[in-house]
Coordinates of C-alpha atoms in Angstrom, one line a residue:
X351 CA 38.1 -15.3 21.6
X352 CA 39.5 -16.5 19.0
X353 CA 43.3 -16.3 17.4
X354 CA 42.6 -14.1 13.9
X355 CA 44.1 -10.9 15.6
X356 CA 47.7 -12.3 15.7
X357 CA 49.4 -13.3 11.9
X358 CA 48.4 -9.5 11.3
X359 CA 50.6 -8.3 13.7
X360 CA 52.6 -10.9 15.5
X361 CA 56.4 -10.4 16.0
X362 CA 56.0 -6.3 14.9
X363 CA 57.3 -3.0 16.5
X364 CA 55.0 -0.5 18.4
X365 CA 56.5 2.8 17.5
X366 CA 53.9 5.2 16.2
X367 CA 50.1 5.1 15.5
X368 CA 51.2 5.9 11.9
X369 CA 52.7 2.6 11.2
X370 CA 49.3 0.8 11.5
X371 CA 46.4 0.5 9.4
X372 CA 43.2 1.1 9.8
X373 CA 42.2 -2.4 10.0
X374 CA 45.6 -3.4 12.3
X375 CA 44.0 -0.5 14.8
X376 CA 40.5 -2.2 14.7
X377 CA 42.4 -5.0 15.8
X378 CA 44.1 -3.9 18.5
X379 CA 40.7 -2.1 20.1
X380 CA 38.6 -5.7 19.0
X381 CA 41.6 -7.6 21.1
X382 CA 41.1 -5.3 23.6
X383 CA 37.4 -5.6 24.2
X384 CA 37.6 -8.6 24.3
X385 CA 40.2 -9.5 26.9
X386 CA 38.2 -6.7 28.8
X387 CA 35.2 -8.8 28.9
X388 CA 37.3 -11.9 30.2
X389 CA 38.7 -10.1 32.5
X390 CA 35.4 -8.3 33.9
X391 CA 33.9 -12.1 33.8
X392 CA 36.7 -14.0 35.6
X393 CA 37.9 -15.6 33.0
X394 CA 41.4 -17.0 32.5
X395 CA 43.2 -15.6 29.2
X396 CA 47.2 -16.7 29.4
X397 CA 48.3 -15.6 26.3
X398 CA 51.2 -15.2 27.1
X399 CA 52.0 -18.0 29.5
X400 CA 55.5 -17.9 30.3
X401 CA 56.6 -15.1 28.3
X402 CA 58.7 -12.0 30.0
X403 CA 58.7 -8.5 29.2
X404 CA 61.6 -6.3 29.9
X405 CA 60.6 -2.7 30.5
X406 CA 63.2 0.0 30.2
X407 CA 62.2 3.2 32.1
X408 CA 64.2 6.5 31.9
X409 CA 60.9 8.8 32.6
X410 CA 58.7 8.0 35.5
X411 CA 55.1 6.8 34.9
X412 CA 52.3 5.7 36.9
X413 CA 49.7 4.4 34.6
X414 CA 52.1 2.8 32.0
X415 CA 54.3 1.0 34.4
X416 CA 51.3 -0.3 36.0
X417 CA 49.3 -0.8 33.1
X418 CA 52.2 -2.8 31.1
X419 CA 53.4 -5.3 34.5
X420 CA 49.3 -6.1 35.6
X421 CA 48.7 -6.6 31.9
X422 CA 51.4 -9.3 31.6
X423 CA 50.6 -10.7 34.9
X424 CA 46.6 -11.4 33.5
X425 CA 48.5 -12.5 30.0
X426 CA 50.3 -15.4 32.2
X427 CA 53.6 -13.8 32.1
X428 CA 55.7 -11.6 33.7
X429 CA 57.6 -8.1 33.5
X430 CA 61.1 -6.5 35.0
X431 CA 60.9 -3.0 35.7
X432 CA 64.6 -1.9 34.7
X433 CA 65.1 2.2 35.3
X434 CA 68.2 3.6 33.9
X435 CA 69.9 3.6 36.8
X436 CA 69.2 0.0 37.3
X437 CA 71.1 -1.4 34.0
X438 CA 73.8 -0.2 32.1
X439 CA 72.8 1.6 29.5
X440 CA 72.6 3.9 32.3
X441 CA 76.3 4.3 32.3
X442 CA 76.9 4.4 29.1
X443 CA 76.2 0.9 27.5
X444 CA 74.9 1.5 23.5
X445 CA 71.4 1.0 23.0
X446 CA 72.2 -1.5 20.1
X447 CA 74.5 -3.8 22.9
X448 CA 71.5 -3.2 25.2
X449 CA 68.7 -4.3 22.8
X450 CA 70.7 -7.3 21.4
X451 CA 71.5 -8.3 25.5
X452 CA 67.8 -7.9 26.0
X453 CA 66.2 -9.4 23.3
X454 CA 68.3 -12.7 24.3
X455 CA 66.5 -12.8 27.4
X456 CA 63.2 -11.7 27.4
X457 CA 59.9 -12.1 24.7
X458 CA 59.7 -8.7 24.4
X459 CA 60.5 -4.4 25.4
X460 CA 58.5 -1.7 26.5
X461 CA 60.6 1.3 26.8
X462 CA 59.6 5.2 28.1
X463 CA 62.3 7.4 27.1
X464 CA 62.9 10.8 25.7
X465 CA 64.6 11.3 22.3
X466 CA 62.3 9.1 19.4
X467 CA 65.7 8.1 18.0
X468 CA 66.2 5.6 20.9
X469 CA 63.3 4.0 20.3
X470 CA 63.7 3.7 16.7
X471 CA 67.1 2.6 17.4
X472 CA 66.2 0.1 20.5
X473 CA 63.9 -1.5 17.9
X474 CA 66.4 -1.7 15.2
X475 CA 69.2 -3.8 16.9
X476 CA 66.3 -6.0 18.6
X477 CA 64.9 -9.5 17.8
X478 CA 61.7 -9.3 19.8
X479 CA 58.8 -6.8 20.1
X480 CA 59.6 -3.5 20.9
X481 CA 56.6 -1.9 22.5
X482 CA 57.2 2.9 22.6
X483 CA 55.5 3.7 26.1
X484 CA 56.3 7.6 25.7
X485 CA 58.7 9.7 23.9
X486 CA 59.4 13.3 23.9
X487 CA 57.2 13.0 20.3
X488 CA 54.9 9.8 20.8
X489 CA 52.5 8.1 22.9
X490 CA 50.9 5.4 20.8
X491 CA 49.9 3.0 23.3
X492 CA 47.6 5.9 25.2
X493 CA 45.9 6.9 22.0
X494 CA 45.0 3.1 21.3
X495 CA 43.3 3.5 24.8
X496 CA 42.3 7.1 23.6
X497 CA 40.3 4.9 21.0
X498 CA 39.0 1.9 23.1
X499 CA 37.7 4.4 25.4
X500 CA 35.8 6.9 23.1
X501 CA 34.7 3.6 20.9
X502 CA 33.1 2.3 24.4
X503 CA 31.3 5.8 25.0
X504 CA 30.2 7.0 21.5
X505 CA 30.0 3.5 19.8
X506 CA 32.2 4.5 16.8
X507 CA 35.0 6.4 16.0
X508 CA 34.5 7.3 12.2
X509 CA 32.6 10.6 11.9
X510 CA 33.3 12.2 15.3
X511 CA 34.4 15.4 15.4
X512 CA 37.3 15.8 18.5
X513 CA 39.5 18.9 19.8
X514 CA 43.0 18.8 21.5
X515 CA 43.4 21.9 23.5
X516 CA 47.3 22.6 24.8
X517 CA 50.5 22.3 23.4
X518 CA 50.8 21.2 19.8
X519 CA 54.6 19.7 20.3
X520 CA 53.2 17.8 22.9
X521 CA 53.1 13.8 22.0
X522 CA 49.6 13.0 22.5
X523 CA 49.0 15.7 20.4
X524 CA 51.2 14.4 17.6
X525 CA 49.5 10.1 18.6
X526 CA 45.8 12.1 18.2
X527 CA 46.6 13.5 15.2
X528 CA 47.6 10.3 14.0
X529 CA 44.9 8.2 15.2
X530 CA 42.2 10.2 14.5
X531 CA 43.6 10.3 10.7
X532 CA 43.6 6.5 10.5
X533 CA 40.4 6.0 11.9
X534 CA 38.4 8.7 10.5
X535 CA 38.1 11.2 12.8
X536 CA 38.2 14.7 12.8
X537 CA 40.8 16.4 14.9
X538 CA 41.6 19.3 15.5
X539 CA 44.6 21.3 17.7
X540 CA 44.9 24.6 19.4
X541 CA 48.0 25.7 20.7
X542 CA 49.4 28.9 21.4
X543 CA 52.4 30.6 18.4
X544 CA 55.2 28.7 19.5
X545 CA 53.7 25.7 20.3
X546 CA 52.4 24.3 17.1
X547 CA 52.9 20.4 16.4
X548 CA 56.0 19.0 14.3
X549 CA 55.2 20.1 11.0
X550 CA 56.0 16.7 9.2
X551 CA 53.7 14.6 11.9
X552 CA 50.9 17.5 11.0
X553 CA 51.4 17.2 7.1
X554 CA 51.6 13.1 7.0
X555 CA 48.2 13.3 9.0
X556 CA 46.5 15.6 7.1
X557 CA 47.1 13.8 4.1
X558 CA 46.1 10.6 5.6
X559 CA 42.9 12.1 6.9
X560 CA 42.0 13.3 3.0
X561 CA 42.2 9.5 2.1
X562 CA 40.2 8.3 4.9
X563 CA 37.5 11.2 4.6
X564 CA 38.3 13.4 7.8
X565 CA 39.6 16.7 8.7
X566 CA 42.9 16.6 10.8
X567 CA 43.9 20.6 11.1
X568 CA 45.8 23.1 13.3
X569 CA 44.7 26.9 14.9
X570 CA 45.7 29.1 17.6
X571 CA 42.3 29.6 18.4
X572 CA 40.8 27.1 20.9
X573 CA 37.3 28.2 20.6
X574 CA 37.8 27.7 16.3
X575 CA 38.9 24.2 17.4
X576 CA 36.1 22.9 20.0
X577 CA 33.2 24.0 18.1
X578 CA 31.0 21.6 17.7
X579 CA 33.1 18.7 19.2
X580 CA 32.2 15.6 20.5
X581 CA 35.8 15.0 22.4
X582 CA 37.7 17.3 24.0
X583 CA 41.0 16.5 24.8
X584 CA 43.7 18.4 26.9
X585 CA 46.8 17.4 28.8
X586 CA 49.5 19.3 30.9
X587 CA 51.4 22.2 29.6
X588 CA 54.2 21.1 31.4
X589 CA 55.5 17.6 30.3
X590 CA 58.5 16.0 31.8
X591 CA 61.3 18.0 31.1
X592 CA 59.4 21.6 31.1
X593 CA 60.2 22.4 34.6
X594 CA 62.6 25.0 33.4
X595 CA 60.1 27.1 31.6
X596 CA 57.5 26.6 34.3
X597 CA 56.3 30.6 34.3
X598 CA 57.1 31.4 30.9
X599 CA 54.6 28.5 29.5
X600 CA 51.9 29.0 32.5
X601 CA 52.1 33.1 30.9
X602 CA 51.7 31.4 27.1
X603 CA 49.3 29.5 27.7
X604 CA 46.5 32.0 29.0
X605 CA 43.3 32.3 27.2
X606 CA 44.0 27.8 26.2
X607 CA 42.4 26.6 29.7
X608 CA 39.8 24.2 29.3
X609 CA 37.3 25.9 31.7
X610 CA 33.3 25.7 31.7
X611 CA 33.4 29.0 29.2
X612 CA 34.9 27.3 26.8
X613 CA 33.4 23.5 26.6
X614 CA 29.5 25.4 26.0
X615 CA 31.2 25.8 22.5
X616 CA 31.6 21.5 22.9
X617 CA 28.1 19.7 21.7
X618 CA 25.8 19.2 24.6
X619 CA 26.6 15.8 25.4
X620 CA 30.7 16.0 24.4
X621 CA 33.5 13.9 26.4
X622 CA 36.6 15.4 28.2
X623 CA 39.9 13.8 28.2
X624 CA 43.0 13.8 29.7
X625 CA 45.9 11.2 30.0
X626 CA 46.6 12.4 33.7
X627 CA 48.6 13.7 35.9
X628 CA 46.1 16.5 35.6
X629 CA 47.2 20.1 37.2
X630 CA 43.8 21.4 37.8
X631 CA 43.7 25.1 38.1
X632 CA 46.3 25.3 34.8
X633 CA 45.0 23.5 31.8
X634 CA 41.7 21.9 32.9
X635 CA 39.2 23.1 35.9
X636 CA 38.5 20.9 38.5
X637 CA 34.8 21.5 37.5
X638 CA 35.6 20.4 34.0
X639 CA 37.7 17.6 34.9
X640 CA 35.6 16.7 37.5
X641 CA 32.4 16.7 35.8
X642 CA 29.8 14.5 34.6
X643 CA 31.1 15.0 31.0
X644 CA 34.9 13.6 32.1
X645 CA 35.5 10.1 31.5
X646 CA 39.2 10.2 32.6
X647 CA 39.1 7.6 34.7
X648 CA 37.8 5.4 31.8
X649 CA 40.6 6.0 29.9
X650 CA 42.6 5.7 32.4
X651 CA 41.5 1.9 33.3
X652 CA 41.6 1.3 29.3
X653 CA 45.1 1.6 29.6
X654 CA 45.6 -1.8 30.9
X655 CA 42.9 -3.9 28.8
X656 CA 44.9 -1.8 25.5
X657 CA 48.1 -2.5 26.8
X658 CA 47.0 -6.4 27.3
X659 CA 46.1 -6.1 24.0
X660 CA 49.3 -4.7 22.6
X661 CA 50.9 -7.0 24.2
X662 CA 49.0 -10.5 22.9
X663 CA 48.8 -8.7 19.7
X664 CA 52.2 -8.3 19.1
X665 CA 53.7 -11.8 21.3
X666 CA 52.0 -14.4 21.3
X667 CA 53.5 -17.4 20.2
X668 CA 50.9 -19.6 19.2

């Protein structure tokens, strides 16, 4: 493996799929193949030897957190887990005292969080990386998994035709949208009135899809969407946070189940997907989920290997 993925994007922010070009992308998911392969082979790839990465947790996570500390353990270095209520901006320290404490300390940040404003403002008062592992708005670093994993399965990305079924303010549905756009692939999402995406997020991907010769569009009809598709992509309808309107968005969101009805409108040999944790029974089937067509639990491993290469990407020294 060689070094040409890191001038590009050595020393940068990870705040939004938008941010990156199509070529910086192709990086990432080349980067991640291959530190895949070493990893699948045995072989050593410390990056990152020595390096620390500080990761700042005010939502709960399974496959980031795990995903982010094993992927700098392979890279050679290490990771502190620091929850809100572990460090001080938990009482009321700024973010800008806490990023420039941080960046003092440790080679880079990974932070999951709610508001995108404390990421962009984490990442402004910072001298090192700052890495977005989820925000009420985003969630780059699954979409570049997203990618790696329907890259593995279809053997391209360009041209493919892929469906997000659920709510449109939700932030893999804004990352999709996004991604697909700088890649070249169509995307389309469903989502009931009331839950369409941010309309600047759907507006700045739409007009990078024109320039890159795809489709990136928006209905409240989830059969319109998955016709024809070769991904089909869901996620809860109730993200951290949502607990409060538990009934009123389990009512909204009838008729937007991905259920074996629905996916005969998918081509024959289409993917599902779906970031997990999946309610099965609400917006997926177990049959669906569960199927021969789901490759969740590929995506779900490609978090780590895209994650590792996020992280060499982005820190690496040398």
């Amino acid at each position: 493996m060689t070094n040409e993925t890191v001038p590009a994007l050595k020393g940068r922010d990870f705040l939004t799929i938008a941010e990156f070009t199509e070529e910086e992308i192709k990086l990432f998911l080349q980067t991640a193949v291959a530190l895949k392969k070493m990893q699948k082979q045995g072989v050593p790839h410390h990056f990152l030897n020595g390096q620390t990465l500080g990761m700042i947790f005010e939502k709960a996570s399974t496959r980031t957190r795990v995903a982010f500390e094993v992927g700098m353990y392979h890279l050679g270095g290490s990771a502190l887990y620091l929850s809100s209520k572990d460090i001080q901006i938990g009482r009321g320290e700024t973010i800008a005292d806490t990023a420039k404490v941080l960046s003092r300390m440790v080679d880079g940040i990974m932070i999951r969080t709610f508001g995108h404003d404390i990421v962009e403002e984490l990442a402004a008062n910072a001298d090192v990386p700052v890495i977005n592992g989820l925000t009420n708005t985003h969630h780059p670093t699954q979409v570049i998994a997203d990618l790696l994993t329907i890259y593995e399965h279809k053997g391209k990305l360009k041209g493919l035709k892929a469906c997000f079924i659920g709510d449109g303010y939700n932030n893999m549905a804004h990352s999709l949208m996004e991604g697909a756009a700088a890649v070249g692939m169509d995307m389309t999402v469903a989502s009931p009135k009331g839950y369409e995406p941010d309309g600047a997020i759907l507006a700045a991907a739409k007009s990078r899809g024109l320039k890159n010769d795809c489709s990136i569009a928006f209905t409240h009809s989830p059969q319109e969407a998955i016709e024809g598709c070769d991904i089909v992509i869901t996620d809860t309808w109730l993200s951290m946070g949502d607990e409060a309107e538990t009934d009123k968005r389990l009512h909204d969101f009838q008729g937007f189940q991905v259920d074996d009805a629905l996916v005969t409108l998918a081509k024959p040999d289409y993917l599902f997907m779906h970031c997990l944790p999946a309610h099965r029974g609400e917006e997926v089937t177990a049959s669906v989920i569960d199927g021969a067509h789901s490759i969740v639990f590929d995506e779900a491993e490609n978090r780590l290997h895209a994650h590792k290469a996020i992280l060499k990407c982005l820190m690496e020294k040398n």
